Short mmCIF file of C-alpha atoms in Angstrom, two decimals:
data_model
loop_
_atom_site.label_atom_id
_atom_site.label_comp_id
_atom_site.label_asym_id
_atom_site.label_seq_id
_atom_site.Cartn_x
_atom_site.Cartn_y
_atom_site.Cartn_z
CA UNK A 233 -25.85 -14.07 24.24
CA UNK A 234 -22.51 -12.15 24.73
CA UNK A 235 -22.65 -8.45 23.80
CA UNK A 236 -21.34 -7.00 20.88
CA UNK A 237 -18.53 -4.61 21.68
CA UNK A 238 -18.05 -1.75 19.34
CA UNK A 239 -14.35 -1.39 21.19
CA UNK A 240 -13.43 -5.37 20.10
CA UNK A 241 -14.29 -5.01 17.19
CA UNK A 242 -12.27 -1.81 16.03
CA UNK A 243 -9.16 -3.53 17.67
CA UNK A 244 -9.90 -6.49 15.26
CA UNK A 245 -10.27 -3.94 12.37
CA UNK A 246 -6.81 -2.18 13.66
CA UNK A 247 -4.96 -5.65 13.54
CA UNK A 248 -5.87 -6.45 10.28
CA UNK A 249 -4.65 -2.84 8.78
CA UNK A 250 -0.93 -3.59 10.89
CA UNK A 251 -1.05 -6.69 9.49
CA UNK A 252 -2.01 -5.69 5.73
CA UNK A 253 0.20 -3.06 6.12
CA UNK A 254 3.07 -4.96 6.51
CA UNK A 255 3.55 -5.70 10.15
CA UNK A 256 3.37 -8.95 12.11
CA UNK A 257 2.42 -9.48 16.11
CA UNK A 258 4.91 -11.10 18.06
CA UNK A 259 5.18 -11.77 21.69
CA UNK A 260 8.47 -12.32 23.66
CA UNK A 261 9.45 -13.64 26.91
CA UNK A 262 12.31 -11.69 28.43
CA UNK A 263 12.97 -14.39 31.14
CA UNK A 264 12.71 -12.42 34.29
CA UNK A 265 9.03 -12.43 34.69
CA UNK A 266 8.71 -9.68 31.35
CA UNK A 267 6.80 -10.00 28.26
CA UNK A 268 6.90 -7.53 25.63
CA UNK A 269 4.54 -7.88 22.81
CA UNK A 270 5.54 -5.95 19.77
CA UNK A 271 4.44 -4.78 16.19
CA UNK A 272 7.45 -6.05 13.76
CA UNK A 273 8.17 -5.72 10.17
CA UNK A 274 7.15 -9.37 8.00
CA UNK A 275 10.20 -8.69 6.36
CA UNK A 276 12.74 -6.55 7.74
CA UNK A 277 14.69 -4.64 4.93
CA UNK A 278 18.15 -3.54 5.82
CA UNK A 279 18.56 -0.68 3.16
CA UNK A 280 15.99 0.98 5.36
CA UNK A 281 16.38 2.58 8.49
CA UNK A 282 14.51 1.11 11.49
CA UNK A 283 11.32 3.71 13.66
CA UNK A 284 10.19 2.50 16.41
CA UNK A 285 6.88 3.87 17.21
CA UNK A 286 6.02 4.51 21.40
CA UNK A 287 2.61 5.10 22.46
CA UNK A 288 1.26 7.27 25.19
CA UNK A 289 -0.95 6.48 28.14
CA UNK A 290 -4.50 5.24 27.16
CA UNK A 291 -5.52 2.30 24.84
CA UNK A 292 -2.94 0.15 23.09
CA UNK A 293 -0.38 0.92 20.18
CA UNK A 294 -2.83 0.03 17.31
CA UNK A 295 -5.20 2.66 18.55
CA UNK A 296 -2.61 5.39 18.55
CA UNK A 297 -0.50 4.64 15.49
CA UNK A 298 -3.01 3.60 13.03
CA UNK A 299 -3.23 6.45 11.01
CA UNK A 300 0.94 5.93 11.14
CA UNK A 301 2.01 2.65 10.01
CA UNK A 302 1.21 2.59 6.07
CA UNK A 303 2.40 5.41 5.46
CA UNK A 304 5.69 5.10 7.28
CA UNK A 305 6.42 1.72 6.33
CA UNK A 306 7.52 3.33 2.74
CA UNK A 307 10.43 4.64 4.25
CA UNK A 308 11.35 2.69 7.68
CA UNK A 309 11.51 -0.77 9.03
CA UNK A 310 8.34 0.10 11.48
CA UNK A 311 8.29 -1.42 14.80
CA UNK A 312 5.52 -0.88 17.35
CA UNK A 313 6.26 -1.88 20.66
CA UNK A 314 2.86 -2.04 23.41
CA UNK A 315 4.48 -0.43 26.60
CA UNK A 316 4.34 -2.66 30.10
CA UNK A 317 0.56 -3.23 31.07
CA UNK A 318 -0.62 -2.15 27.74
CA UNK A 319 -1.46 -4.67 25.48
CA UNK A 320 -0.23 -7.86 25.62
CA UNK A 321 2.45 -6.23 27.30
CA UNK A 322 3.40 -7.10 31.69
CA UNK A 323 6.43 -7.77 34.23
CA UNK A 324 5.86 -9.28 37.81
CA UNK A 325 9.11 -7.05 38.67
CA UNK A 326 8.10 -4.19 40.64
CA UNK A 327 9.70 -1.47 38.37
CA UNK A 328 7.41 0.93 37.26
CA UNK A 329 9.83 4.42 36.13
CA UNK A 330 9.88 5.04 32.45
CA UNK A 331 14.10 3.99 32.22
CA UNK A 332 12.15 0.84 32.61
CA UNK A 333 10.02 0.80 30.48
CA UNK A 334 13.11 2.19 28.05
CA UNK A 335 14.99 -1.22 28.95
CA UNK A 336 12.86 -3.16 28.03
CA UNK A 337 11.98 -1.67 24.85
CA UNK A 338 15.65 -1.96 24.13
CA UNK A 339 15.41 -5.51 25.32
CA UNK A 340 12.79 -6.85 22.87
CA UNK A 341 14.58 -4.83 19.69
CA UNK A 342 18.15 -6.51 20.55
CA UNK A 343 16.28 -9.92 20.46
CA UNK A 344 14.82 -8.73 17.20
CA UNK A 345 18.83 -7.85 15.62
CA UNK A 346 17.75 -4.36 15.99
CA UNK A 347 20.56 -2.25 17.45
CA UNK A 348 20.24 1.52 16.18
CA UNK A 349 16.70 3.08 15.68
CA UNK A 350 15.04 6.32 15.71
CA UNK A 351 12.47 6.87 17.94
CA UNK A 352 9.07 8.66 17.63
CA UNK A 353 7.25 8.74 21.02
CA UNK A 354 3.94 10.48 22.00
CA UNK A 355 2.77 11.86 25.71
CA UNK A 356 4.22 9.16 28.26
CA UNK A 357 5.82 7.04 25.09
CA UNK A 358 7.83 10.56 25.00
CA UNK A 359 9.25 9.88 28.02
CA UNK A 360 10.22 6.28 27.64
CA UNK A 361 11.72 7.83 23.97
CA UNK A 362 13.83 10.37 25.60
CA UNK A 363 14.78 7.93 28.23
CA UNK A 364 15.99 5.27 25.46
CA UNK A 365 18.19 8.28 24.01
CA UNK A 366 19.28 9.23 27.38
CA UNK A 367 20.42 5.44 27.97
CA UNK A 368 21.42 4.00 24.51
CA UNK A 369 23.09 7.10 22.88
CA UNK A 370 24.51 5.29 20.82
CA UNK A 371 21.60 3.28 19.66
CA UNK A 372 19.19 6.10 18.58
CA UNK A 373 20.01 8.05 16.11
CA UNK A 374 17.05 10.95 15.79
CA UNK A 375 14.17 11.23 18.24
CA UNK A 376 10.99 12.76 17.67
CA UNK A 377 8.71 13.84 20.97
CA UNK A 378 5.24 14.74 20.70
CA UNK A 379 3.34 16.56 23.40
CA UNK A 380 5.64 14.79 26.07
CA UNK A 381 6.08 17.09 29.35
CA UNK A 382 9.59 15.48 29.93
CA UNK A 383 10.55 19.02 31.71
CA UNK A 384 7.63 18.37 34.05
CA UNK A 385 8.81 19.51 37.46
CA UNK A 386 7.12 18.71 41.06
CA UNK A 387 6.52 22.21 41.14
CA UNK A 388 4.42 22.94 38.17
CA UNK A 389 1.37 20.80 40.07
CA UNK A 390 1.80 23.30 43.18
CA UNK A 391 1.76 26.40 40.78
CA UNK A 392 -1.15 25.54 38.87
CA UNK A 393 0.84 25.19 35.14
CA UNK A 394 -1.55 21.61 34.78
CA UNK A 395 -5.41 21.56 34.58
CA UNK A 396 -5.21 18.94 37.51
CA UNK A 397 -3.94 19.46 41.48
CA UNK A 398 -2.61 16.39 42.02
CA UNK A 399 -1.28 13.38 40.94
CA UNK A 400 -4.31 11.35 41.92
CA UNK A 401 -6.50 13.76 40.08
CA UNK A 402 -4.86 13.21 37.34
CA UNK A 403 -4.35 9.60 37.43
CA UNK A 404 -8.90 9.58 38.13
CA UNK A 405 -9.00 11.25 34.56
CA UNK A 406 -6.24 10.18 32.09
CA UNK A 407 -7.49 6.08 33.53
CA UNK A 408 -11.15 6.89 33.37
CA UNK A 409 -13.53 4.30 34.98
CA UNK A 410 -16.41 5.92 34.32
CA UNK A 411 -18.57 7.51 31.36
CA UNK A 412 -17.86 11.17 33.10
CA UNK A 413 -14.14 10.99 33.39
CA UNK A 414 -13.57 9.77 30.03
CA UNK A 415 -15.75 13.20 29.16
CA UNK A 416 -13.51 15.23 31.24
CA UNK A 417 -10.32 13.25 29.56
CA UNK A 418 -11.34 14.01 26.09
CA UNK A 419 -12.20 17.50 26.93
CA UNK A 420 -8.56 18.21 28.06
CA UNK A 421 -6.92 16.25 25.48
CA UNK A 422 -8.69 17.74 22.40
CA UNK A 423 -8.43 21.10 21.15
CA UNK A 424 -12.42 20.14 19.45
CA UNK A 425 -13.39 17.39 21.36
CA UNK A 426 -16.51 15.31 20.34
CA UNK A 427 -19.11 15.70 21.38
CA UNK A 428 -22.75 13.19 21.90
CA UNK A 429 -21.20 10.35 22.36
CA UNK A 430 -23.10 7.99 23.41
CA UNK A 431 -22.73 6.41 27.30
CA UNK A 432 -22.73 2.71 26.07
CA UNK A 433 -19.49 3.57 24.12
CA UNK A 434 -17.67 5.19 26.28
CA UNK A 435 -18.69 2.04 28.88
CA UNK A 436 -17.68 -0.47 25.99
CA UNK A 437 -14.53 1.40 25.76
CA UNK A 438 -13.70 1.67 29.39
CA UNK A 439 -14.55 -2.06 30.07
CA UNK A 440 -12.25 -3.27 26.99
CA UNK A 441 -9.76 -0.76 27.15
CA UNK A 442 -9.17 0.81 30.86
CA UNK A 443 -10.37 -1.99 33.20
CA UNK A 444 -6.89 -4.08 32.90
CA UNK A 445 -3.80 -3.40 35.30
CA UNK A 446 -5.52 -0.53 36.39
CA UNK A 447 -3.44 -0.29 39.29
CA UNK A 448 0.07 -0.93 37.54
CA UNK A 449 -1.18 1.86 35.23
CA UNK A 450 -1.64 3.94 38.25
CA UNK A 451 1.72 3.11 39.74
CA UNK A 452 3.30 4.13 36.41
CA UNK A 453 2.09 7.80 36.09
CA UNK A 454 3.06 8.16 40.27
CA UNK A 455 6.38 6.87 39.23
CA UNK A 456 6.65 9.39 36.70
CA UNK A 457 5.67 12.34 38.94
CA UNK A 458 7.79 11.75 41.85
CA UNK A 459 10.42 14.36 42.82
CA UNK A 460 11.06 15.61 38.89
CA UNK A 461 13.30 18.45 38.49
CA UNK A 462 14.49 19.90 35.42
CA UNK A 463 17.91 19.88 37.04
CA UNK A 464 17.67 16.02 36.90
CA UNK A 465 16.94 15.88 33.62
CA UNK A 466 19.96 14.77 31.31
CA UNK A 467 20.52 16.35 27.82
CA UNK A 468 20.53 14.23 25.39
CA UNK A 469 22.71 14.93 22.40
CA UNK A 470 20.95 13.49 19.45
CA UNK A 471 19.17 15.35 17.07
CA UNK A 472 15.48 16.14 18.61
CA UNK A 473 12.09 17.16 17.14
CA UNK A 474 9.69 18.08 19.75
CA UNK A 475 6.24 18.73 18.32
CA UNK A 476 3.22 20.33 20.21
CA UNK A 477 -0.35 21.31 19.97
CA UNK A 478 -0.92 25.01 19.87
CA UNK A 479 -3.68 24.80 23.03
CA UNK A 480 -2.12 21.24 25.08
CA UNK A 481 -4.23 21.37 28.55
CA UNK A 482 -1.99 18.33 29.34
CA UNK A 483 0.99 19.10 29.07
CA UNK A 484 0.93 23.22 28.47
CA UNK A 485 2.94 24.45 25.80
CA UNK A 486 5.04 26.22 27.77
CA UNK A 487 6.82 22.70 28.89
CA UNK A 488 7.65 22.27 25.17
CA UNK A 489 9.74 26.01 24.98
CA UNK A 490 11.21 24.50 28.52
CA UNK A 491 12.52 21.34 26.72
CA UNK A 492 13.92 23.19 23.58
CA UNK A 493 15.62 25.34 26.18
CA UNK A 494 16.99 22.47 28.21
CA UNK A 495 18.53 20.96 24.99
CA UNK A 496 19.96 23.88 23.55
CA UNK A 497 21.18 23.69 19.54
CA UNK A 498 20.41 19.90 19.37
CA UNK A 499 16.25 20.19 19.40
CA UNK A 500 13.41 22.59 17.39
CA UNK A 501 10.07 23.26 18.64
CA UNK A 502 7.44 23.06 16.50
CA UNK A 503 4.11 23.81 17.20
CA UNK A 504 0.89 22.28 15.43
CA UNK A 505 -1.91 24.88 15.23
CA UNK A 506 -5.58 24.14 16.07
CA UNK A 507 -4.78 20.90 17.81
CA UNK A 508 -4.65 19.82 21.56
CA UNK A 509 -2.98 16.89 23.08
CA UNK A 510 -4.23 14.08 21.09
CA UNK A 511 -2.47 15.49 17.50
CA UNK A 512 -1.57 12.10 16.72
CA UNK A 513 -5.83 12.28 16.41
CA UNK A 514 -6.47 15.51 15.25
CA UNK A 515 -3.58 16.27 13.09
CA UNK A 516 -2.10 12.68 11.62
CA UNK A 517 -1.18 13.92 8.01
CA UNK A 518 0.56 17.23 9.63
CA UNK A 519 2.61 14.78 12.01
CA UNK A 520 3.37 12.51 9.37
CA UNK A 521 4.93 15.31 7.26
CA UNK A 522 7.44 16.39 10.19
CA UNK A 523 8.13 12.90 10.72
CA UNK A 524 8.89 12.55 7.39
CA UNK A 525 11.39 15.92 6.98
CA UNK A 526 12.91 15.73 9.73
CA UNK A 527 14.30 11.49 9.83
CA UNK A 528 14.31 11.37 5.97
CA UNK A 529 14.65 14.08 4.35
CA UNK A 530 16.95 16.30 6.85
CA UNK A 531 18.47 16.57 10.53
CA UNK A 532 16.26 19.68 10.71
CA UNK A 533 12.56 20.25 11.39
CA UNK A 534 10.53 21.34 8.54
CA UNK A 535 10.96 25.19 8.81
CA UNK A 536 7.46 26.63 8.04
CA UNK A 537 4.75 29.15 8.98
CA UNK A 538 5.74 31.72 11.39
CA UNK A 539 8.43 31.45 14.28
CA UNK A 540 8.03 32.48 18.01
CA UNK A 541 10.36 30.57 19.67
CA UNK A 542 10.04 27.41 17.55
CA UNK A 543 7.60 27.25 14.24
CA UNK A 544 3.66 26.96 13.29
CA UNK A 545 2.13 24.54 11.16
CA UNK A 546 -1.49 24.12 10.28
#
């Protein structure tokens, strides 16, 4: 008798609210050994501007924009894409840098007719995000980072900025393959992490969720970490939102006051109280408010709280 897994069946559940919500799966074939599976609109409305929606390192899209897509599909064309070796999503190319990862994202949205977006990317889907601006200027129009260390420099590691030492430190606890580094994982990544959960789940969740191209995966955040220097870094000229939790032990808040610096007039820092890495988790309805200010409502970030170098939210 096959085991129930608590992990399937929550994907199932997350597939049926994209789908109810408005969005259908499809799968492409880029034709040089590339497959990009993607979250698309049923009907794609041309009145409304198109939001493409990039997820960060861990499970798939659906488990990192759920709280996202109903509520966003009021106002935007939604498109979700699953990054290479998440999801359905893989390349036999031997590529693994987030300009990439950017391409191809680009790739599968021209073979949708999509050809000028805003972007909303979270921790490593940051990265691709401000990589797609970086590349496409054109193309995207506003760009919203959350939590994404873009500014990361080699350096930071050496100087002890990052809870880990190394790059293979970090890649043993943001790909957990066992019950004790998922523990350590959400310790760092929320600012109240749970706690009791039980070992069978965080098994179930490993074996569904972190078990597949675990060494593309790996390859991906080495790629990322290798010889980064702020002075490398190009500034990108669209208008930028870069949102962070107050106490981020992944990527430190200072790396968010570096970014706003790096992009002078054309970005605002805004930082989400009470919240760690994971405020796509912890703080859905705040994000969802800035999201909504800032590419609807205005070019500027919601101006609330108090300022110290960029604004506080609850």
């Amino acid at each position: 008798m096959a085991k129930l897994s608590l992990t399937a069946m929550m994907n199932r559940c997350f597939r049926y609210s994209f789908s109810k919500a408005g969005l259908r799966s499809s799968t492409m074939d880029l034709a040089d050994g590339t497959v990009m599976h993607v979250w698309v609109p049923k009907v794609h409305i041309k009145s409304k501007p198109t939001l493409i929606l990039i997820h960060g390192i861990g499970a798939n899209a659906m488990w990192q924009w759920y709280d996202f897509v109903s509520p966003l599909m009021s106002g935007f064309n939604v498109y979700v894409p699953d990054l290479l070796f998440f999801g359905d999503s893989y390349t036999a190319r031997p590529e693994r840098s987030e300009q990439f990862q950017a391409q191809c994202v680009m790739r599968v949205m021209e073979a949708h007719g999509v050809t000028v977006m805003n972007v909303v990317g979270i921790s490593y889907g940051g990265f691709v995000g401000y990589s797609l601006a970086a590349q496409f200027k054109e193309r995207v129009e506003k760009l919203v980072l959350c939590c994404a260390g873009v500014c990361l420099e080699d350096k930071d590691l050496e100087e002890g900025m990052l809870q880990v030492k190394s790059v293979d430190e970090a890649v043993s606890i943001l790909l957990p393959q066992t019950p004790q580094k998922m523990r350590e994982l959400m310790k760092i990544s929320f600012y109240k992490p749970r706690k009791g959960v039980p070992t069978c789940f965080l098994n179930d969740f490993i074996r569904e969720m972190c078990s597949e191209h675990l060494q593309e995966r790996k390859e991906l955040i080495q790629a990322l970490h290798k010889d980064r220097k702020l002075s490398n870094l190009p500034k990108i000229t669209q208008p930028t939102l870069l949102i962070w939790g107050e106490h981020d032990q992944i990527f430190p808040l200072e790396l968010g006051h570096r970014l706003e610096r790096h992009l002078g007039d054309n970005a605002k820092l805004v930082m989400i109280k009470n919240a760690g890495h994971a405020i796509n988790v912890e703080k859905p309805k705040v994000l969802h408010k800035h999201f909504k200010y800032f590419l609807i409502d205005t070019f500027r970030p919601m101006e609330s709280g108090n300022h110290s170098n960029g604004c506080k939210t609850d």
